[in-house]
Short mmCIF file of C-alpha atoms in Angstrom, two decimals:
data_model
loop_
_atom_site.label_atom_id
_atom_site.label_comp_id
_atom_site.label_asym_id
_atom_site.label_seq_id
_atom_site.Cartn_x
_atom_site.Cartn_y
_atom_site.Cartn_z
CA UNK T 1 86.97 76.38 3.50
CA UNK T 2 88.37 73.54 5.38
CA UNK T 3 88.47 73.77 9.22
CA UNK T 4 91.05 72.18 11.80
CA UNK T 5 90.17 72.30 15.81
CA UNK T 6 92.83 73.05 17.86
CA UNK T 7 92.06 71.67 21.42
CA UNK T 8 94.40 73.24 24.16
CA UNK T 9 94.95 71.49 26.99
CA UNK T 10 98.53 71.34 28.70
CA UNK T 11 99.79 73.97 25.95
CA UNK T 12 98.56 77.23 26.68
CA UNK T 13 101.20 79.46 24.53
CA UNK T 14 100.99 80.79 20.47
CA UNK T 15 105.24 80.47 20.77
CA UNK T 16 106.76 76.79 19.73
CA UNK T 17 103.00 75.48 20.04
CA UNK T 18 103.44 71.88 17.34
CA UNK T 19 99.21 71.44 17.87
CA UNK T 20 98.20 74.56 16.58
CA UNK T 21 101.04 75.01 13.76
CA UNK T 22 100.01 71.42 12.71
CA UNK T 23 95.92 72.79 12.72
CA UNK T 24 97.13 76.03 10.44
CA UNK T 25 98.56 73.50 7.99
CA UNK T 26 96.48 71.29 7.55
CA UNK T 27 93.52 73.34 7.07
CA UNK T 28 92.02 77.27 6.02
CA UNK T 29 90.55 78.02 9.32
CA UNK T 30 91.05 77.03 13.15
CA UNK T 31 88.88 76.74 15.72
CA UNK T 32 91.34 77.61 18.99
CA UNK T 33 88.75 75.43 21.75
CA UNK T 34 89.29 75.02 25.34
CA UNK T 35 86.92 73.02 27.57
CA UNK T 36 86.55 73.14 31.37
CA UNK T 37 85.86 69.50 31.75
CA UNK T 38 83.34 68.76 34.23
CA UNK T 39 85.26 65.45 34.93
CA UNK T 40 88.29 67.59 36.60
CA UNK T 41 85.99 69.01 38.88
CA UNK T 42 84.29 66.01 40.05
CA UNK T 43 87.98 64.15 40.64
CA UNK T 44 88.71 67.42 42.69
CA UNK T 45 91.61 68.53 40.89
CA UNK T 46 90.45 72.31 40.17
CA UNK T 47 91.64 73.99 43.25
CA UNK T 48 91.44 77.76 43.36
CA UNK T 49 95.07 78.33 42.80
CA UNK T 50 95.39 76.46 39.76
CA UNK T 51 91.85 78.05 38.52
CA UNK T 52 93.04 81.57 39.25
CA UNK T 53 96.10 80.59 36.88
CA UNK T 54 94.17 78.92 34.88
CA UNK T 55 92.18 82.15 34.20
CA UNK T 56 95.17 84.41 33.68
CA UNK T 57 96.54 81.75 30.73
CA UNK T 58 93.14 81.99 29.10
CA UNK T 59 92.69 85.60 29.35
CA UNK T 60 96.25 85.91 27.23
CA UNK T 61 96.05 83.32 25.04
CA UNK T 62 92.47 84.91 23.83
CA UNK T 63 94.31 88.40 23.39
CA UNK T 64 97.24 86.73 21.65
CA UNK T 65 95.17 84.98 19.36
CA UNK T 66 93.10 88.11 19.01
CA UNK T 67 95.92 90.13 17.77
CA UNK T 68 96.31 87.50 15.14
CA UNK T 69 93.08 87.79 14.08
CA UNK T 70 91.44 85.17 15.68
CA UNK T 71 89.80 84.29 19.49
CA UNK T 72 89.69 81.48 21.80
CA UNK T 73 86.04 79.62 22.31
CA UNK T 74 85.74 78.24 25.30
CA UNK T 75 82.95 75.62 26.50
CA UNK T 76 82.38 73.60 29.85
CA UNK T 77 81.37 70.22 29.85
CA UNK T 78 82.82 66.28 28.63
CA UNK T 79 85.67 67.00 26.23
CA UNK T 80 84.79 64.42 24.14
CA UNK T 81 81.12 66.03 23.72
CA UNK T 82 81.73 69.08 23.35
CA UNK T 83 85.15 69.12 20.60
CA UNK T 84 82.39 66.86 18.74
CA UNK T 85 79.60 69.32 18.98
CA UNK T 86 82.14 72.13 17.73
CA UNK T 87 83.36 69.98 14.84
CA UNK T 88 80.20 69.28 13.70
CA UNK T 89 78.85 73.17 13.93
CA UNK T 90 82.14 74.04 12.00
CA UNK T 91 82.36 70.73 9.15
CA UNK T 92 85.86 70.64 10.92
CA UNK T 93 87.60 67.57 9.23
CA UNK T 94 90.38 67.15 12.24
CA UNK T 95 91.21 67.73 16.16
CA UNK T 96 95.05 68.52 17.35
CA UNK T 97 95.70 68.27 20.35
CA UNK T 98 98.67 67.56 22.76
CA UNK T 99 99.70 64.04 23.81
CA UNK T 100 99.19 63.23 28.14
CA UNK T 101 100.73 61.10 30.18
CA UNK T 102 97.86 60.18 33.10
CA UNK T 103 94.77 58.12 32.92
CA UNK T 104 92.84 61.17 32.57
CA UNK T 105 94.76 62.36 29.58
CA UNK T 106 94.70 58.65 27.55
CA UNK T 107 90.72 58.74 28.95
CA UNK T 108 90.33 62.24 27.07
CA UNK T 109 91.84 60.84 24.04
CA UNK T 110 90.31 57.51 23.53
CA UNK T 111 86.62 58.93 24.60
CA UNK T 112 87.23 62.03 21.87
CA UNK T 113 88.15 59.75 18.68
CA UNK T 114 84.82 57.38 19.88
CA UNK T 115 82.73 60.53 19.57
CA UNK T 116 84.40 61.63 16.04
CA UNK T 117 83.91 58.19 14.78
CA UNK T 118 81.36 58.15 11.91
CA UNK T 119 81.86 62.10 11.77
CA UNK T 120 84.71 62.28 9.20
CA UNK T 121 86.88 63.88 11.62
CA UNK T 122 89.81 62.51 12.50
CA UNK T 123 92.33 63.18 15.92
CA UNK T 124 96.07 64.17 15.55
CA UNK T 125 97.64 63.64 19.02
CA UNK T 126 101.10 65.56 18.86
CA UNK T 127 104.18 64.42 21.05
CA UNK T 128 106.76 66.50 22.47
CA UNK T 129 104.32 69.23 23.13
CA UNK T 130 104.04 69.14 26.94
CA UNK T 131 107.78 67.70 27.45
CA UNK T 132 111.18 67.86 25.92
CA UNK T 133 111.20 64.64 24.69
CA UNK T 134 108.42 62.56 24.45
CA UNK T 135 107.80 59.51 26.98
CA UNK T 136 109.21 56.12 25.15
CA UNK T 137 111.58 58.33 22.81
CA UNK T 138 114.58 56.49 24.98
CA UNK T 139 113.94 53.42 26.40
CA UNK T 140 116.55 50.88 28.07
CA UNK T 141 117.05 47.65 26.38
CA UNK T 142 114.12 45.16 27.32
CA UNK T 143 112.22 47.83 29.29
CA UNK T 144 109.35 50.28 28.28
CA UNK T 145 110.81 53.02 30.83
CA UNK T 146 114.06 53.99 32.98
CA UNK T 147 113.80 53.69 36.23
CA UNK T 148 116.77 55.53 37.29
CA UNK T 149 117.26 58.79 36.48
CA UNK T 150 121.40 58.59 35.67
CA UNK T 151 120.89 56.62 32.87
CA UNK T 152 117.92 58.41 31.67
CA UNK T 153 119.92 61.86 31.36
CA UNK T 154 122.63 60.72 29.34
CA UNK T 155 120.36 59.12 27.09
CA UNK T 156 118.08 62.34 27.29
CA UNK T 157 120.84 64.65 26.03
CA UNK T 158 122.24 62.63 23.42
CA UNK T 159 118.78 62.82 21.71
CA UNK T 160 117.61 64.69 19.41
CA UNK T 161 115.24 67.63 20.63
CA UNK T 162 112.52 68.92 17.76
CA UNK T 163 113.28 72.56 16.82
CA UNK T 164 111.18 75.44 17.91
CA UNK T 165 108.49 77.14 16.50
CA UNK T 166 107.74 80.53 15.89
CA UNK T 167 104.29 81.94 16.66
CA UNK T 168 101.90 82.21 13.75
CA UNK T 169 101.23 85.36 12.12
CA UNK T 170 97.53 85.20 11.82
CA UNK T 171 94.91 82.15 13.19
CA UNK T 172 91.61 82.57 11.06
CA UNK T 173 88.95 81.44 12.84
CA UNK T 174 85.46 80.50 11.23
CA UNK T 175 82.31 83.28 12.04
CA UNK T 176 79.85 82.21 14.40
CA UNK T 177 81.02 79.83 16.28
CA UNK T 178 79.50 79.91 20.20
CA UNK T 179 81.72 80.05 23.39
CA UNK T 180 81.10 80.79 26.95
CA UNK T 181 82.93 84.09 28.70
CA UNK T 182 86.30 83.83 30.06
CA UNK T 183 86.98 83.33 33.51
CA UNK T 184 88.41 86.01 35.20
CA UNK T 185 91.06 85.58 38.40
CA UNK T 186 88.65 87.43 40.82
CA UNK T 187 85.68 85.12 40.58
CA UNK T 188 87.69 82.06 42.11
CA UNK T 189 87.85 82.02 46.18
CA UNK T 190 90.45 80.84 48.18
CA UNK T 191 93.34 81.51 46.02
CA UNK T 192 96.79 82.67 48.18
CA UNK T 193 97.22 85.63 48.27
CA UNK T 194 100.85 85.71 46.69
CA UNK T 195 100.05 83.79 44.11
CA UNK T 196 102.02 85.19 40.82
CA UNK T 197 99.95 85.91 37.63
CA UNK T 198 99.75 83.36 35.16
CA UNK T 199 99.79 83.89 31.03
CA UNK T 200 102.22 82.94 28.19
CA UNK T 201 102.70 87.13 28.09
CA UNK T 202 104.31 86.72 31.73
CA UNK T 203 105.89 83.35 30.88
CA UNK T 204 107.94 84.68 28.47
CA UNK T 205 109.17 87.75 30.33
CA UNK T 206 110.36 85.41 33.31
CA UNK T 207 112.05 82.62 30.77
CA UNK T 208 113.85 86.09 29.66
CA UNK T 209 114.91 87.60 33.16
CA UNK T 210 116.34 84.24 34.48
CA UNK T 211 118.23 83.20 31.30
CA UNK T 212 119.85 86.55 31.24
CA UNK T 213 120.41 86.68 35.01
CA UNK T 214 120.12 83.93 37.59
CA UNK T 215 120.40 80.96 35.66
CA UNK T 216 124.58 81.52 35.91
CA UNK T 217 123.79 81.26 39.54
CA UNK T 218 121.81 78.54 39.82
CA UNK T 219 124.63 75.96 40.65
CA UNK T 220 125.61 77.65 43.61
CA UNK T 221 122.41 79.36 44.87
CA UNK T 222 119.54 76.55 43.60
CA UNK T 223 119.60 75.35 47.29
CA UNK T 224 119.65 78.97 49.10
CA UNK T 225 116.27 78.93 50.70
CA UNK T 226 116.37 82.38 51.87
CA UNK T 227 118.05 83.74 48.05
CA UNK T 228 115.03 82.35 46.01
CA UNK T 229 117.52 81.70 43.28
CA UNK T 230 115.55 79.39 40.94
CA UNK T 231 113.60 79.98 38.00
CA UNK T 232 109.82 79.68 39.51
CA UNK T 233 108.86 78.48 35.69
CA UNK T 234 107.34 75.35 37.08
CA UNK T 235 103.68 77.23 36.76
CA UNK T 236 104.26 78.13 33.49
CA UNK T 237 105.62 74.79 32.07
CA UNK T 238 102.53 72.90 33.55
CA UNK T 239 99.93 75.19 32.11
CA UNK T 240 102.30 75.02 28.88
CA UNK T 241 102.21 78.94 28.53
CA UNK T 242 105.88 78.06 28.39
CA UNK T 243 107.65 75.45 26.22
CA UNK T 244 109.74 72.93 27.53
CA UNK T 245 111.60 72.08 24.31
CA UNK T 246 111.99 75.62 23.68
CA UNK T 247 113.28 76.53 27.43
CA UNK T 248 115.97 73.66 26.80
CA UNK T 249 117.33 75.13 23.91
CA UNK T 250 117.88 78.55 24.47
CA UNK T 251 119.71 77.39 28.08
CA UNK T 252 121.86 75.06 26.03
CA UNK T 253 122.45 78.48 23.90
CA UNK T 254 123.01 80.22 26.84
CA UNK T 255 125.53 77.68 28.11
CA UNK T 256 127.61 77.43 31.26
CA UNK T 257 127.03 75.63 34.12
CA UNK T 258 123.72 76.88 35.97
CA UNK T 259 122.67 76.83 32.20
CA UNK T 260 123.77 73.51 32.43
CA UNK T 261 122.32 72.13 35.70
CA UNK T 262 118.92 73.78 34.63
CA UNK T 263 118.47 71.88 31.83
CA UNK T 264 119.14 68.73 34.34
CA UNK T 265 115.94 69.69 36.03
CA UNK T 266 114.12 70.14 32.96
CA UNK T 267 115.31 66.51 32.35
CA UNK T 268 113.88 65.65 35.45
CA UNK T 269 110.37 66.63 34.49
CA UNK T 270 111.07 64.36 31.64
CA UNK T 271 111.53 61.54 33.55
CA UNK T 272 108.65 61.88 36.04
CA UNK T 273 106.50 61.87 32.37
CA UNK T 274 107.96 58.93 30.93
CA UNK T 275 107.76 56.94 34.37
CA UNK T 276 103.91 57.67 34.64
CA UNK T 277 103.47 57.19 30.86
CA UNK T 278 104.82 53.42 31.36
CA UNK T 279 103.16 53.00 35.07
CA UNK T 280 99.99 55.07 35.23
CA UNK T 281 99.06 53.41 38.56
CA UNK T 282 101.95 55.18 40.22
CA UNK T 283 99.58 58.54 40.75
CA UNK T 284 98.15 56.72 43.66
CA UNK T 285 100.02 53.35 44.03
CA UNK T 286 103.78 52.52 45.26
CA UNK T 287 106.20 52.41 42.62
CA UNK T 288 108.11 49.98 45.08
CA UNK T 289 106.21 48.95 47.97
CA UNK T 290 107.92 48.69 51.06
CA UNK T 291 105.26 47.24 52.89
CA UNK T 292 105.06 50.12 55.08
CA UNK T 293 102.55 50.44 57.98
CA UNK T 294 101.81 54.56 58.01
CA UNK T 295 100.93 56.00 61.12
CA UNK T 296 97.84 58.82 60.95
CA UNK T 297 98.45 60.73 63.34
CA UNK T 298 95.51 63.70 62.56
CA UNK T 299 96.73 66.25 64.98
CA UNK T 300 100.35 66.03 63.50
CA UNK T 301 99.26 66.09 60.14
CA UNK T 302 97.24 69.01 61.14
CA UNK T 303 100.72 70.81 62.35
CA UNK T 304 102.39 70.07 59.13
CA UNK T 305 99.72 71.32 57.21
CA UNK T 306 99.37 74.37 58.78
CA UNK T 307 103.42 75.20 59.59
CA UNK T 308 102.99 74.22 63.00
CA UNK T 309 105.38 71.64 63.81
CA UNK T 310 107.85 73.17 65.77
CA UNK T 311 110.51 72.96 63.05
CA UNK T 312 110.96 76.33 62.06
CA UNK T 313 112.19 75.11 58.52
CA UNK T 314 109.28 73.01 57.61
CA UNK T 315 106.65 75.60 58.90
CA UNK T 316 108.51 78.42 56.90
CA UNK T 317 108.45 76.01 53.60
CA UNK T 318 104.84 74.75 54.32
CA UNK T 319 103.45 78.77 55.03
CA UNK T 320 105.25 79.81 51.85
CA UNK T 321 102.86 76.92 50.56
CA UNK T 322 100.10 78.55 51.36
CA UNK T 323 100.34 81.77 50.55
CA UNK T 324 101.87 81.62 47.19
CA UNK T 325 100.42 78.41 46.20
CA UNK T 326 104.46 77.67 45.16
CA UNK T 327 107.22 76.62 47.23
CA UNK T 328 111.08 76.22 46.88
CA UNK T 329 112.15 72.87 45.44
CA UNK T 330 113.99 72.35 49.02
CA UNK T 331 111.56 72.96 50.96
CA UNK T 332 109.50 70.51 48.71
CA UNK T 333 112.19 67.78 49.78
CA UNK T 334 112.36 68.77 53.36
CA UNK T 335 108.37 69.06 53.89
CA UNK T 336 107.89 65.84 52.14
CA UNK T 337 110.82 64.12 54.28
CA UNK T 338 109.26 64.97 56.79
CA UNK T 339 105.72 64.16 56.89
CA UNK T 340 106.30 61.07 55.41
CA UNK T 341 109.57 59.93 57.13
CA UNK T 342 109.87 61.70 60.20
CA UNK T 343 106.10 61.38 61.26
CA UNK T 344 105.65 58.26 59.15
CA UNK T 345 102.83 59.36 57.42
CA UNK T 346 101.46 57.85 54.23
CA UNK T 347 102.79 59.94 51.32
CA UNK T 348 99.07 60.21 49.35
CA UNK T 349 98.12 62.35 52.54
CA UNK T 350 100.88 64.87 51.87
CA UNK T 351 100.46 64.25 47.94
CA UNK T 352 97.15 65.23 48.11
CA UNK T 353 97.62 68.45 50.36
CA UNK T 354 100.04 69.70 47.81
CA UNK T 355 97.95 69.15 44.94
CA UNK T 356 94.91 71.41 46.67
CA UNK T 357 97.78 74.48 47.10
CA UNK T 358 100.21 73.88 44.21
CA UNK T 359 99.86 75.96 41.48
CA UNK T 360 101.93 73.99 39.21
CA UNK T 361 100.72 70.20 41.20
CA UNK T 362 100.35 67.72 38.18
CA UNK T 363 100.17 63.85 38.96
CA UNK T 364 103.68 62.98 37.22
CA UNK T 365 106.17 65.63 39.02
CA UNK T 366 104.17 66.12 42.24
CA UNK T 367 103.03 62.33 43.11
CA UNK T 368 106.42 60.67 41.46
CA UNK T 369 108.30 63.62 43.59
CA UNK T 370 106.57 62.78 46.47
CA UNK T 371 107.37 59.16 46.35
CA UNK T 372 110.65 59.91 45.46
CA UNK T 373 111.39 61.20 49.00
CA UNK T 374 109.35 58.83 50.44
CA UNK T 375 111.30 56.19 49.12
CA UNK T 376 108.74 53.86 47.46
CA UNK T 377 109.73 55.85 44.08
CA UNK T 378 112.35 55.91 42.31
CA UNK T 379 115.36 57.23 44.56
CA UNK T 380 118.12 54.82 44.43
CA UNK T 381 118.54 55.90 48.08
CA UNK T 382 114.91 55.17 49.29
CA UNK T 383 115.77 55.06 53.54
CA UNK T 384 117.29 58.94 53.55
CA UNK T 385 116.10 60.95 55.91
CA UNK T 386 116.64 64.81 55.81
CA UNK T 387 117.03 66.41 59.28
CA UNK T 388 115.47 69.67 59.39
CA UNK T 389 117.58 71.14 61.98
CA UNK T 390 120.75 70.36 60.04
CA UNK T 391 119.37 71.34 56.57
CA UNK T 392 118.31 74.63 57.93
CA UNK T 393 121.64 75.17 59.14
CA UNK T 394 123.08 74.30 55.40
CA UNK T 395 120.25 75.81 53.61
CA UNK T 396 119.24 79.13 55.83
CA UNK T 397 122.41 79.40 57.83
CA UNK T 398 121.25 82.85 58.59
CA UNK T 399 117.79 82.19 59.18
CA UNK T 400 116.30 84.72 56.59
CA UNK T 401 114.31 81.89 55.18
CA UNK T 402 112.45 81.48 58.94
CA UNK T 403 112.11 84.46 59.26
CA UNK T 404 110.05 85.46 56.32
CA UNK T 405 107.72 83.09 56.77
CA UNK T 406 107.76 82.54 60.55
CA UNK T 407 107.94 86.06 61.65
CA UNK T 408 107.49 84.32 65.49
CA UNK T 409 110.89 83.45 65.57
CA UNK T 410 112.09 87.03 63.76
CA UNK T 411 114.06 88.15 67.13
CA UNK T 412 116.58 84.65 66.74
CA UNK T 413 119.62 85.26 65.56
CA UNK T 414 121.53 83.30 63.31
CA UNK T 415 121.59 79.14 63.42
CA UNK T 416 119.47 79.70 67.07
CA UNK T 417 116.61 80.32 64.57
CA UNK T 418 116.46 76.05 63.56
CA UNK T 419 116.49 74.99 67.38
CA UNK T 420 113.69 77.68 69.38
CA UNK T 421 113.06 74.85 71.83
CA UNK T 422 116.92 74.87 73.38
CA UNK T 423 115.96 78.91 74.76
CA UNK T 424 115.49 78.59 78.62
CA UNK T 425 113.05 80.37 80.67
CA UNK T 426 111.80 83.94 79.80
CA UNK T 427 113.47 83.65 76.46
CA UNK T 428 111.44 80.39 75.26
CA UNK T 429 108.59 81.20 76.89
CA UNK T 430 107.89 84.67 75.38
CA UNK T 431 107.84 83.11 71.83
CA UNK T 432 104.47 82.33 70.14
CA UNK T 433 105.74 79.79 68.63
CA UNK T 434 104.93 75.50 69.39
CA UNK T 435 107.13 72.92 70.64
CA UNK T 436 108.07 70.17 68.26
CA UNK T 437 105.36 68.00 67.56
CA UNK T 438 108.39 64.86 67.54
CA UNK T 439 111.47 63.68 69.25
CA UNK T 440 113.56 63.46 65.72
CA UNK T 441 116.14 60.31 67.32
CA UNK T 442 112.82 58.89 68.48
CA UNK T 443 111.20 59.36 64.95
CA UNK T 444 114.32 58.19 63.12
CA UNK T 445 114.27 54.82 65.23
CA UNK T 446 110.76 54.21 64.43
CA UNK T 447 111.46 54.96 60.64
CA UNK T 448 114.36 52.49 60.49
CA UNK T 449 112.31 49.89 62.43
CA UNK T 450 109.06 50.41 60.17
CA UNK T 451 111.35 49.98 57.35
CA UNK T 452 113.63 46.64 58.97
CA UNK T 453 116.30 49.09 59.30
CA UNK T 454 117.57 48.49 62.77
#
């Protein structure tokens, strides 16, 4: 009997899964592996939220392969050491896995096929597994990425996407081969409390309920704070319990415009994959310097952090933080504006905050979002500033959004809700709530000097 290992990694899901239908043709039996690599923990990246997810996926994908016949082995440890000790136990005679885009992910790959060198195993790294399209399928002429999104779209569309795949019937898996117990949610500590269950299983359901609902909202109501009108896939397509080539097509089938602008986003993600893929150093380095001079201010990073700035939109975004471990794509673009623009702090301090709450934080979309706003990525309009006062008003006219989140500032009515520090006397002074932690014309000026602006 011939035996393939199929190493999940970003690709959690038995649906439109190209690694392990690649592993069930090419040999009798699989060997469905996951590794908790001791190398994540040591960079710090396996914060409780994502672990607590983490556990859910696992947990499903071991019952879904178990109704096919078949289980998931886990191990903890170096990747590289342990796929080789498994294909060695098992005579396996290949490893699929999904392609990466970070230094950790082209790390993995080169240390595995070192350590299956001399075994007779070989490595099958499969694109356009974790994304769409895979990075470098469209390239501009003379240039190994796009740096402007525009241009990457209409190139993006006009490819060709690979078809989907259905689940397999049945995954034999060799006898006696050794794995660890699963993790289960409970064990990890610190997770937020609202943080929403994780799983292909629950993946699936959701890509279901917002293509057959929301989505034909989403053009109008993706920016309605308070309406939490967008999909909240984002968990689900970075653990890959959730394809992204298979979301795409069945919105394009879906059609219509919020069909339409959702597969924009999903282009998005694309490009944040193919930047990194071409520029790895952008996880932790300026995609375009601007030679800026950050400010640290500790007890004003402390306020943002904890959704006490004074700003009732930025605390409301930055408590939904952390207590779902998620938070709305505006309030992404208004938190981020404003630590690093409005308080002038270095982006990598805001970057990293997100990454220890974010359920779905991955280096390309959080760190390439992040210097997107803060304008030493790839916006085209790098000095923007968003004005939380005004984009409450557009984006919780009604204050519902506050309000859920700030439940200080419940008795406001209205707009009042964006500006608690223009009440007078009794009425100011019986809120619980802080003063702002910045004069925002005073901030603005010193943004637009810091950046030769003025």
């Amino acid at each position: 009997m011939s035996v393939a290992v199929v190493l999940f990694t970003s690709d959690l899901r038995l649906h439109d899964n190209p690694v392990l239908r690649s592993a069930l043709r090419d040999a009798d039996r699989v060997v469905p592996l996951f590794v908790r690599d001791d190398a994540v923990h040591r960079a710090g990246f396996d914060a409780p939220n994502r672990l607590a997810f983490l556990a859910d996926c696992l947990a499903d994908l071991d019952a879904g392969l178990r109704r096919r016949g078949g289980r998931l082995i886990l191990r903890r440890g170096e990747v590289a050491a342990e796929v080789r000790r498994v294909a060695v136990e098992t005579g396996a005679r290949s490893v699929h896995m999904a392609a990466g885009v970070s230094r950790y992910a082209a790390r993995r790959e080169q240390e595995l096929r070192e350590a299956l060198a001399g075994t007779g195993c070989g490595t099958r790294v499969h694109d356009a597994v974790v994304t769409a399209l895979p990075p470098g399928r469209v390239v501009p002429t003379g240039r190994d990425h796009f740096a402007v999104f525009t241009p990457y779209f209409r190139r993006w569309e006009a490819a060709g996407m690979r078809g989907t795949l259905t689940a397999p019937r049945a995954v034999p898996v060799p006898d006696g081969v050794a794995g660890e117990p699963l993790p289960a949610r409970d064990d990890v500590e610190g997770v937020s409390p609202g943080l929403a269950a994780g799983g292909e299983e629950a993946g699936r359901k959701l890509v279901a309920s917002w293509l057959n609902g929301a989505v034909a909202d989403y053009v109008e109501g993706h920016d309605d704070l308070a309406g939490d009108a967008t999909s909240r896939l984002s968990p689900h397509l970075h653990f890959g319990t959730v394809s992204a080539a298979e979301l795409a097509h069945r919105a394009r089938e879906k059609g219509g415009p919020g069909a339409e602008a959702f597969v924009r986003q999903l282009a998005w993600r694309d490009f944040h994959h193919q930047v990194l893929a071409a520029r790895p150093d952008a996880s932790w380095s300026d995609y375009r310097p601007r030679r800026d001079r950050w400010r640290h201010d500790e007890d004003e990073i402390t306020a943002w952090r904890t959704g006490r700035t004074g700003f009732p939109l930025v605390d409301a975004a930055m408590r939904q933080l952390a207590h779902e471990g998620w938070m709305h794509n505006r309030g992404r673009m208004l938190a981020a504006s404003f630590l690093t623009k409005t308080l002038y702090v270095d982006w990598r301090v805001g970057a990293r905050h997100f990454l220890d709450l974010l359920v779905d934080g991955d280096v390309a979309n959080n760190q390439l979002n992040w210097q997107w706003v803060a304008g030493t990525g790839t916006d085209t309009r790098p000095n923007r500033v968003l004005n939380p006062v005004i984009q409450g008003k557009r984006f919780d006219a009604r204050g519902d959004y506050v309000r859920r989140w700030v439940p200080e500032l419940a008795e406001l009515d209205g707009a009042a809700i964006h500006e608690p520090w223009k009440l007078q006397g009794l009425d100011r002074a019986r809120l619980e709530y802080p003063d702002p932690v910045v004069d925002l014309a005073e901030a603005r000026a010193r943004f637009e000097h810091a950046r030769g602006l003025d």
